[in-house]
Coordinates of C-alpha atoms in Angstrom, one line a residue:
X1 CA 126.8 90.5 107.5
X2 CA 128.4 94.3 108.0
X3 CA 128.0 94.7 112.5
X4 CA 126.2 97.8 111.2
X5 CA 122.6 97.1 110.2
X6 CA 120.7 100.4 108.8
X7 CA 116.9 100.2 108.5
X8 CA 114.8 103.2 106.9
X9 CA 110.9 103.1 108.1
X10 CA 108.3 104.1 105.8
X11 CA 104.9 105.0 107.1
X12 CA 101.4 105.3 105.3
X13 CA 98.4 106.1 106.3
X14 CA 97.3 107.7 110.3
X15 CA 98.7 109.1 113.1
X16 CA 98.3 105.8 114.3
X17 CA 100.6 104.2 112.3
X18 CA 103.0 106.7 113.0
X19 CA 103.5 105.5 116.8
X20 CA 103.8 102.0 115.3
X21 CA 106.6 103.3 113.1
X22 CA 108.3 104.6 116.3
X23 CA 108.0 102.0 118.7
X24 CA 109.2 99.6 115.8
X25 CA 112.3 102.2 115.7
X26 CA 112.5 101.7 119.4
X27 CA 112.3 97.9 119.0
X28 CA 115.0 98.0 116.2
X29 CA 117.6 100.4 118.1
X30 CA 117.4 98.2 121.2
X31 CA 118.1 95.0 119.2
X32 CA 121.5 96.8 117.2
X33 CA 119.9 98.2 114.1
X34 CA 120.6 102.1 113.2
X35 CA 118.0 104.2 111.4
X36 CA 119.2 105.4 108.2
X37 CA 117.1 107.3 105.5
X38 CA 120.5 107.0 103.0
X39 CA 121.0 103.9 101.6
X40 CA 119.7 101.3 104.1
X41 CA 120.1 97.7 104.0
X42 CA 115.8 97.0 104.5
X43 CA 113.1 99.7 103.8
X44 CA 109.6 98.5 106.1
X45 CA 107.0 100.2 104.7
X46 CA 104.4 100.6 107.5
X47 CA 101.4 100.2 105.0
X48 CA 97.6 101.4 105.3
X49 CA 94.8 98.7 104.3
X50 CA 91.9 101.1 104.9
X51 CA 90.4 102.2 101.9
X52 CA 91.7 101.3 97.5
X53 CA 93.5 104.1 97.5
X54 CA 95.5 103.4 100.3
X55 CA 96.5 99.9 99.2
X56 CA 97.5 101.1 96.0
X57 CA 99.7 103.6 97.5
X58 CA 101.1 100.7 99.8
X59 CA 101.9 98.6 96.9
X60 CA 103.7 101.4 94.6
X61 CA 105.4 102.5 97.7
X62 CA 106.9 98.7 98.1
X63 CA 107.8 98.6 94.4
X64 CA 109.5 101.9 94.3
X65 CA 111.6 100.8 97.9
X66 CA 112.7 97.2 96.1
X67 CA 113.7 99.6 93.3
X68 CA 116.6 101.2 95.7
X69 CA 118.3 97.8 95.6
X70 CA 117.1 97.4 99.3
X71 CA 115.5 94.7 101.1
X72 CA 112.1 95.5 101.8
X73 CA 109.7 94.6 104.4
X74 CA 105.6 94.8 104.5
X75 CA 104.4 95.6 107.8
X76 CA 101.3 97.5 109.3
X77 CA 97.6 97.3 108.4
X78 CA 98.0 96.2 104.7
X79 CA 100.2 93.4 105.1
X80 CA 98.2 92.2 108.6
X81 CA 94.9 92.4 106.6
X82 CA 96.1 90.0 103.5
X83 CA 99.0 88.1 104.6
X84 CA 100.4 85.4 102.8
X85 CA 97.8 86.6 99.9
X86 CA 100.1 90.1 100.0
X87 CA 103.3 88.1 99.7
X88 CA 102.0 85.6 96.9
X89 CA 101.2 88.8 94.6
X90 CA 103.7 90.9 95.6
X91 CA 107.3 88.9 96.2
X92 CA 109.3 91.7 95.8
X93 CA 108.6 92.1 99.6
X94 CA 108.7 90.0 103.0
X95 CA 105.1 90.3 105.0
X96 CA 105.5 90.2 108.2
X97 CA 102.4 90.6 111.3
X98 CA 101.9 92.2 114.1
X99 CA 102.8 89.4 115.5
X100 CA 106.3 90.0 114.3
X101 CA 107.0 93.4 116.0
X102 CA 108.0 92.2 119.3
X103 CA 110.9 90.3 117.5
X104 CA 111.3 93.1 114.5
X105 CA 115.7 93.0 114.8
X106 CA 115.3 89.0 114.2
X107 CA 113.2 89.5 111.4
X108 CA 115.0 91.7 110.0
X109 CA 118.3 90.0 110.5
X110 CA 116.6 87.1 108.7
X111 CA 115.7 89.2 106.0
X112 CA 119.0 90.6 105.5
X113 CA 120.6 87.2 105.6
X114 CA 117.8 85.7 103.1
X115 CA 116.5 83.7 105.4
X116 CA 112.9 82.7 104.3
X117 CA 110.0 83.5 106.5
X118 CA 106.8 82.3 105.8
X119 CA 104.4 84.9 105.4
X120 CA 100.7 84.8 108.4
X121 CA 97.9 83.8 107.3
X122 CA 95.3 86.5 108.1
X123 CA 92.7 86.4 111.1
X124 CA 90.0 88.0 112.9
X125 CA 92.3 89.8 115.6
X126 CA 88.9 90.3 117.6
X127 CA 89.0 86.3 118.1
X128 CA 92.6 87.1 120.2
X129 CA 90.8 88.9 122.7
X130 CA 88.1 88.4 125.5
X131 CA 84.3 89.4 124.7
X132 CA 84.3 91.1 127.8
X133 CA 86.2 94.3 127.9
X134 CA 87.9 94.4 131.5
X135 CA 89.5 90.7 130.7
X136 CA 91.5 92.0 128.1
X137 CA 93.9 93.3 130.0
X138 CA 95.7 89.7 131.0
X139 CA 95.0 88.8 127.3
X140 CA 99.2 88.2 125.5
X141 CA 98.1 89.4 122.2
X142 CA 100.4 91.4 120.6
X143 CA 99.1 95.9 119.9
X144 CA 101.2 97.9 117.9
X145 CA 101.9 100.9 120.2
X146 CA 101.2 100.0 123.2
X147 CA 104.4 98.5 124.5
X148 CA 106.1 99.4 127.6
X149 CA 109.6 97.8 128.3
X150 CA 112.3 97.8 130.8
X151 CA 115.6 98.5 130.1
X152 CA 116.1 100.4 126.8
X153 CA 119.0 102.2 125.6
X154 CA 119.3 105.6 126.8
X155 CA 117.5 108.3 124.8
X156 CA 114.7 106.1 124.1
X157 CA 112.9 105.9 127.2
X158 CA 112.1 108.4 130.7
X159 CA 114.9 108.0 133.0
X160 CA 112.3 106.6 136.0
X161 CA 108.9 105.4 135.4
X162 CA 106.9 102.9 133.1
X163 CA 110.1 103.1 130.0
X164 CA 108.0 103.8 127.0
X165 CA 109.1 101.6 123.8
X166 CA 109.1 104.7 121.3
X167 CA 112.0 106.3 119.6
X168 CA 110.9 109.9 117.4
X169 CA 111.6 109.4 113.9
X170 CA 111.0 113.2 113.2
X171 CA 111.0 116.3 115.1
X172 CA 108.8 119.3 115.5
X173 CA 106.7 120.4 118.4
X174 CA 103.5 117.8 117.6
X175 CA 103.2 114.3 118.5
X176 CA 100.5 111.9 118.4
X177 CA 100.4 109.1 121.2
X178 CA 98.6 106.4 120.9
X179 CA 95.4 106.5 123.5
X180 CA 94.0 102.6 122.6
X181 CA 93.6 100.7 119.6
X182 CA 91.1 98.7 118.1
X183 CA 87.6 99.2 117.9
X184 CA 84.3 96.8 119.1
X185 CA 81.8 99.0 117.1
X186 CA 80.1 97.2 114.2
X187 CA 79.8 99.7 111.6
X188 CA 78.9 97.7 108.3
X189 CA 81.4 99.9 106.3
X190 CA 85.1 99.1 108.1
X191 CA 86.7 96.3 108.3
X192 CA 89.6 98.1 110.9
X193 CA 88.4 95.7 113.8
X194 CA 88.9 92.8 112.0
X195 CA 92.5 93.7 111.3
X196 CA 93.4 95.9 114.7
X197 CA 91.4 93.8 117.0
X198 CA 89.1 94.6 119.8
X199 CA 89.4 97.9 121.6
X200 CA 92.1 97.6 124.3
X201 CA 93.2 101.1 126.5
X202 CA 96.3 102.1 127.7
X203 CA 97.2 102.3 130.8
X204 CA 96.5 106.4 132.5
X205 CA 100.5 105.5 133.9
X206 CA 101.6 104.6 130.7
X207 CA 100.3 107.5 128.7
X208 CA 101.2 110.1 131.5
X209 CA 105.0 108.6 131.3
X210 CA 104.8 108.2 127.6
X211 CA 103.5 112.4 127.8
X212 CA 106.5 113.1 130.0
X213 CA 109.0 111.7 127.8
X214 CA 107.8 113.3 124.7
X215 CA 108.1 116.9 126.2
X216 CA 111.8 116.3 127.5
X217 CA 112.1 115.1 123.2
X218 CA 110.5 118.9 122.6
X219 CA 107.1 117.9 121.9
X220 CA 104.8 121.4 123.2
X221 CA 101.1 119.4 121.6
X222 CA 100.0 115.5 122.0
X223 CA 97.7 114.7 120.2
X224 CA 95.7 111.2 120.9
X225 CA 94.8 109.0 118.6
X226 CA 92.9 105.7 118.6
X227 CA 90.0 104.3 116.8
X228 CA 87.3 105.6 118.6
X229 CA 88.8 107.4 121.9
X230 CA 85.5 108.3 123.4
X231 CA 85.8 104.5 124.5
X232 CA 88.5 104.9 126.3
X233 CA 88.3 103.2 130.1
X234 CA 85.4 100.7 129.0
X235 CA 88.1 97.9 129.5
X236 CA 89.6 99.7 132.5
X237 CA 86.5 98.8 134.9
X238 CA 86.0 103.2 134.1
X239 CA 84.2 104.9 131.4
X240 CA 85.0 108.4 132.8
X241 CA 89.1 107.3 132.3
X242 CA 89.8 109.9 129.7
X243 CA 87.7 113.2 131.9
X244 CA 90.1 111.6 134.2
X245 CA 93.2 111.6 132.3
X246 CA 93.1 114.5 130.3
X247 CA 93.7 117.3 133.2
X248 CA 97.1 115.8 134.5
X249 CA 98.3 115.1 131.1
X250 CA 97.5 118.9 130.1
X251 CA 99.6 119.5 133.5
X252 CA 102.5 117.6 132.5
X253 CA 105.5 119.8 132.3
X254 CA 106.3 121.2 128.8
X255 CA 103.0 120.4 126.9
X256 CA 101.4 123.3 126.1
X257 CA 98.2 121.4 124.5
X258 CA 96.6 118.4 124.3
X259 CA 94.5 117.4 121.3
X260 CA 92.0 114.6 121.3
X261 CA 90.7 113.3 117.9
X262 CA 88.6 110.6 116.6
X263 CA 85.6 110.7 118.9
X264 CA 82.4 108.8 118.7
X265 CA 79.1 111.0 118.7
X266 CA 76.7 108.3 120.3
X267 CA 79.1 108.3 123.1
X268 CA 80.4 112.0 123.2
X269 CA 78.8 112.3 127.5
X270 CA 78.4 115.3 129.0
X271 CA 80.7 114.8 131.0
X272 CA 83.1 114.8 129.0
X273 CA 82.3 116.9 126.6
X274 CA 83.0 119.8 129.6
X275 CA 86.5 118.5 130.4
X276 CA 87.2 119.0 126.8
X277 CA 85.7 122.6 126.1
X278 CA 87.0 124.0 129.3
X279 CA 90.3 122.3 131.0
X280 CA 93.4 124.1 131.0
X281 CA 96.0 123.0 128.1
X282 CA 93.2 121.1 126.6
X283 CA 92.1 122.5 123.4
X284 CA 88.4 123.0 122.6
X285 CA 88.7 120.8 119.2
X286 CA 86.0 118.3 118.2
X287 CA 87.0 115.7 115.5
X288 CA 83.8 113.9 115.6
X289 CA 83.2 110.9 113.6
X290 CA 79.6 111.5 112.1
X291 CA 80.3 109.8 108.9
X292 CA 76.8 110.8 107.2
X293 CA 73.9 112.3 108.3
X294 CA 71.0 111.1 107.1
X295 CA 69.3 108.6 109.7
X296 CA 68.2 105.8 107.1
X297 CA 71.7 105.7 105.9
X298 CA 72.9 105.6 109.3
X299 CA 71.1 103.0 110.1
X300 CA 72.7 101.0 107.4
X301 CA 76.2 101.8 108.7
X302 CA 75.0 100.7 112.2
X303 CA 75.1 104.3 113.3
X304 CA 74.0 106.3 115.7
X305 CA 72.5 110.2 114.8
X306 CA 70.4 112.2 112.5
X307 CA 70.7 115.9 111.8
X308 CA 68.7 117.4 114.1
X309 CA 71.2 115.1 117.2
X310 CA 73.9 116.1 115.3
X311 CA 73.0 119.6 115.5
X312 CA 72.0 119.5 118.6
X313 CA 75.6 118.4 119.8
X314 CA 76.9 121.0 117.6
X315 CA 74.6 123.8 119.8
X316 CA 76.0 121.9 123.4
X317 CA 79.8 122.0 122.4
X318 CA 79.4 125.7 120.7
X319 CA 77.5 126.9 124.1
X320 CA 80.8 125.8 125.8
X321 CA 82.8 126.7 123.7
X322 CA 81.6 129.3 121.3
X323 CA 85.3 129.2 119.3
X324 CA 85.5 125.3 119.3
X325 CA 87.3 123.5 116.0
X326 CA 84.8 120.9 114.6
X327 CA 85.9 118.5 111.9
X328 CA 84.2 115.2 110.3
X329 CA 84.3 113.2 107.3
X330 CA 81.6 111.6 105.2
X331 CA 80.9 109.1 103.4
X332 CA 78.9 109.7 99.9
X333 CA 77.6 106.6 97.7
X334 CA 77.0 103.9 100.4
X335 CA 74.7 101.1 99.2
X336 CA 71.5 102.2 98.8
X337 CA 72.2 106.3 99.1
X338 CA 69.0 107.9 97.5
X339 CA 69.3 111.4 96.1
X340 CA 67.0 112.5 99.1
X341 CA 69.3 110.9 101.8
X342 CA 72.6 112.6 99.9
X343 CA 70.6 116.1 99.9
X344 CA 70.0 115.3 103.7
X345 CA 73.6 114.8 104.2
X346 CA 74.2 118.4 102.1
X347 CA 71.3 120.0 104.0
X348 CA 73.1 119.2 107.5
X349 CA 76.8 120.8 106.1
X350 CA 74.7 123.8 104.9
X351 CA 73.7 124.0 108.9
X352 CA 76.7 122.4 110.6
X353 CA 79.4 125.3 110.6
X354 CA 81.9 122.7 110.4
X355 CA 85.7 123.7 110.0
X356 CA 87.2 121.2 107.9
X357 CA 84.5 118.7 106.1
X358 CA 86.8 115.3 104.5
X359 CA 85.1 113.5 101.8
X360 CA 84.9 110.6 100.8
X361 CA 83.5 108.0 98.0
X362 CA 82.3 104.4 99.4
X363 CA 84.5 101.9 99.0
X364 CA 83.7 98.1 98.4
X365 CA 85.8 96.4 101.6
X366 CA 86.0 92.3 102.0
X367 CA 84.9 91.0 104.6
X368 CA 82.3 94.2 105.6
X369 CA 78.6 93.5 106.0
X370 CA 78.2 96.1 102.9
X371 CA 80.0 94.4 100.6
X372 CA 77.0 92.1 100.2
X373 CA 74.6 95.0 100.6
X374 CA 72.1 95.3 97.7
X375 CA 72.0 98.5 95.7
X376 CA 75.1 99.3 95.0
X377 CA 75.4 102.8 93.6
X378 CA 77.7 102.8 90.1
X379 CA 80.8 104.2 90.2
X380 CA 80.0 107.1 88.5
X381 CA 77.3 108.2 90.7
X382 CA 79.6 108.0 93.7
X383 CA 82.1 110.2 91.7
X384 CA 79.6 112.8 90.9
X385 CA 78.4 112.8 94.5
X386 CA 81.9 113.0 96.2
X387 CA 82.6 116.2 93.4
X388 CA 79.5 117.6 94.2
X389 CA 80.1 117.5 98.1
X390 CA 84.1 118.5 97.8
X391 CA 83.1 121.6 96.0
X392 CA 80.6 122.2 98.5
X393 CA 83.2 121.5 101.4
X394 CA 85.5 123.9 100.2
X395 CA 82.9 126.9 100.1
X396 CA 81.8 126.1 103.4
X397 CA 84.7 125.8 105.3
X398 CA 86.1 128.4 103.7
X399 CA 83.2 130.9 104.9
X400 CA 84.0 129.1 108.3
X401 CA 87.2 130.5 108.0
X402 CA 86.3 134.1 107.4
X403 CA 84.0 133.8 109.8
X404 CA 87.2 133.6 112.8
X405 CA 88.6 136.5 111.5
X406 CA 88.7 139.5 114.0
X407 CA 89.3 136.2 116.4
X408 CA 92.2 135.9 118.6
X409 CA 94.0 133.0 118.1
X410 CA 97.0 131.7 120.1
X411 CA 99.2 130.0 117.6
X412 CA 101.6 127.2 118.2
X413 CA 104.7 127.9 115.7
X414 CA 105.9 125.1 113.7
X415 CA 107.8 126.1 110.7
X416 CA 110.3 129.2 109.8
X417 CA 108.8 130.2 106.7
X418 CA 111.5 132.9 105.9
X419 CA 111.5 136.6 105.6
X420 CA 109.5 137.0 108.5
X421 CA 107.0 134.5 108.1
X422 CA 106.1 131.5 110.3
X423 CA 103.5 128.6 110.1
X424 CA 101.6 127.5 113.1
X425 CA 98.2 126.3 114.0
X426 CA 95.5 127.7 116.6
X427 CA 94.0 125.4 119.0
X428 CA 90.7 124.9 116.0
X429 CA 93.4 123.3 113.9
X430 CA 94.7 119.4 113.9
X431 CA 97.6 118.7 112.3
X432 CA 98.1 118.4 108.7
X433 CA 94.8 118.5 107.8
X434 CA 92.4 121.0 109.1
X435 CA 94.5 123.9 107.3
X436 CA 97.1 126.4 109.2
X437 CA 98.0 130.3 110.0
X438 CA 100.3 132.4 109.0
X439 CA 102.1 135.3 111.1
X440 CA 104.5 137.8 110.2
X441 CA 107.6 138.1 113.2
X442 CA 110.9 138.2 114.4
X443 CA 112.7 135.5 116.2
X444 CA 110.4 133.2 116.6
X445 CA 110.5 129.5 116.6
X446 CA 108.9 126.3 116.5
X447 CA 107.3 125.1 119.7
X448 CA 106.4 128.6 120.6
X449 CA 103.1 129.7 121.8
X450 CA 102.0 133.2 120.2
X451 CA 99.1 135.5 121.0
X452 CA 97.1 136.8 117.4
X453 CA 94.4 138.0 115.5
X454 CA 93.1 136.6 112.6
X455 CA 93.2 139.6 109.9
X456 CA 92.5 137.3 107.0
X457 CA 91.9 133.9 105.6
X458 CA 92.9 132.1 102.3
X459 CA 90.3 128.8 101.9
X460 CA 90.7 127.3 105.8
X461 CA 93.9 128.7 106.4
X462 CA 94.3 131.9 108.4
X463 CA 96.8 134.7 108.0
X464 CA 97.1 136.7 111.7
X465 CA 99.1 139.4 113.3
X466 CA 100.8 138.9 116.7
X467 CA 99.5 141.0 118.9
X468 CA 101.4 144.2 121.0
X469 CA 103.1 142.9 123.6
X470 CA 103.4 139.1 122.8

């Protein structure tokens, strides 16, 4: 075996997965092994088990990697969900669990030697975990992206402080950092719990070192991720945690924002809804996870909301923060949909004012309380409802869109564009998906904050002018 292992990581799927990708990279470096996008000896494809789609982009991604003449490896959500099952229909690829990432550099030494492993059987990750919330904490089970260890090579880690197991596998002035994983809501659709376990927080010391370290890598936005991060604290012994936490990580030196997505309607408080719409550094952006709107069909998800709540939390955040970024996604074609709940659903967009709508078909998941619902809508149905809704989407948020122009925006620049042109995002806009802006300038570059006005928009995306003096 050459002394100089190379390993290329491969990541599907959410922000999420991405952190796992880095603190496997972390995990990897420590134990000898050297990132390499160009001819590595193992591809591990962090794969995505959430929806069809995903899997079949997991599974073509793993053939076209054992194509390269490379050893490849099956990790993430996809390969925890299925297991040995995954490696019995798929042996161009080594499964490994979560299980597995504390130990990644053996694993992977064993797969480069052609070693054998023997691939998990799957499990109800909930089932490694206490009922009870603030037990969790002593619990040994393993949670992609939460580790913290001491010592690390240098570069990987703060110089002082909780060492944070992450090593960036890109660059760019965005990160996301991983808030908690796992999720204890029930909702009949997802089978994420199952698979990611119950809803575990990281420590406020963690993060806030984790935060520090990112900025000294260039990072200027953080953006935190988790399931559902509106529950963040609940196993902490404190459900006001994040209103807690999101001031000093705004004030951590060299982030210019911090982003919070993925947060639960039903327990959106007051509280801290305010620390949101009007702390320093933190930007008024709403990714709220309403998933449908009808109540009936709510109900059947195990929901929380109708339109007029909905609405009504729409009214409390805009009163705030009149020039808030809202996003959702939906889900059209769940058992049972009637054409009166689905024009419910499109009644509520018509109302919502929503800046980026995602949409998406139902999908039959094992091991979900709705794959044995009755009335299963036929495929066909689903696709007409999920065109019907897209095309809708796009008007809407594109009207949003016009709507902000005349607004000033500051803009965080993240790509040279050429010939005067740069890409950024204002503070309404997530990364990646909720659409961009484009200024015209000199000499500017990414990680920079500029002041503008939006002059124009092309669908959701903006097109500004820096304002005199900036």
């Amino acid at each position: 075996m050459s002394s100089r292992r190379t390993v290329s990581l491969i990541t599907l799927g959410c922000a999420r997965n991405e952190v796992d990708s880095e603190e496997l990279a972390a995990r990897l470096e420590a134990a000898g092994w050297h990132t390499d996008d160009d001819d590595p000896d193992v591809v591990v494809v962090n794969t995505c088990g959430f929806i069809d789609s995903a899997k079949k982009d997991s599974i073509d991604t793993l053939l076209a990697a054992a194509d390269s003449g490379a050893k490849v490896v099956a990790a993430g959500c996809m390969a925890e969900r299925y297991g040995a099952q995954l490696a019995g229909a798929l042996p161009e690829a080594t499964v490994i669990s979560f299980d597995d990432y504390a130990a990644i550099g053996e694993r992977l030494d064993d797969v480069l030697a052609g070693r054998p492993l023997v691939p998990h059987s799957p499990r109800d990750r909930r089932t490694l975990l206490p009922i009870t919330p603030v037990e969790r904490a002593a619990a040994r089970a393993h949670i992609p992206g939460h580790a913290q260890e001491d010592p690390l090579p240098e570069g990987v880690a703060p110089a002082s402080g909780p060492r944070t197991l992450r090593k960036r596998l890109g660059s760019g002035p965005v990160a996301s950092m991983k808030l908690a994983s796992g999720c204890d809501r029930r909702c009949t659709f997802c089978a994420i719990p199952a698979f990611r376990g119950s809803y575990v927080s990281r420590r406020p010391e963690d993060l806030l070192a984790e935060a520090a370290w990112l900025a000294g890598q260039g990072v200027r936005e953080l953006v935190l991720v988790s399931e559902n991060s509106t529950s963040y604290g609940k196993d902490l012994g404190d459900l006001r945690a994040l209103e807690k936490l999101l001031p000093p990580l705004a004030a951590t030196e060299g982030i210019e924002r911090v982003r919070v997505s993925y947060l639960q309607p039903a327990e959106l408080r007051p509280g801290l809804l305010d620390v949101i719409a009007s702390t320093e550094g933190v930007v008024p952006y709403f990714d709220l996870s309403f998933q449908h709107a009808s109540g009936t069909v709510l109900r059947r998800m195990r929901r929380f909301g109708d339109p007029k709540r909905f609405l009504d939390l729409l009214a409390q955040i805009r009163d705030r923060a009149p020039e808030a970024g809202v996003r959702s996604n939906f889900i059209v074609g769940f058992p049972g949909e009637t054409q009166e709940e689905f024009d419910e659903l499109v009644g509520f967009l018509e109302e919502a004012r929503l800046d980026v709508i995602g949409v998406f078909g139902y999908s039959d998941e094992e091991g979900t309380d709705a794959y044995g619902f009755e009335g299963k809508l036929g495929q066909d149905v689903i696709d007409e409802r999920v065109a019907t809704l897209t095309e809708l989407a796009e008007e809407l948020t594109a009207q949003r869109a016009e709507e902000r122009i005349g607004t000033e925006l500051e803009v965080l620049i993240e790509e040279d564009l050429g010939d005067g042109g740069y890409e950024g995002r204002a503070a309404h806009q997530g990364p990646e998906v909720d659409g961009a802006v484009t200024v015209q300038g000199i000499g500017l570059v990414p990680g920079q904050i500029v002041q503008a006005v939006a002059v124009d928009s092309e669908g959701v995306d903006l097109i500004a002018r820096i304002k005199a003096g900036t």
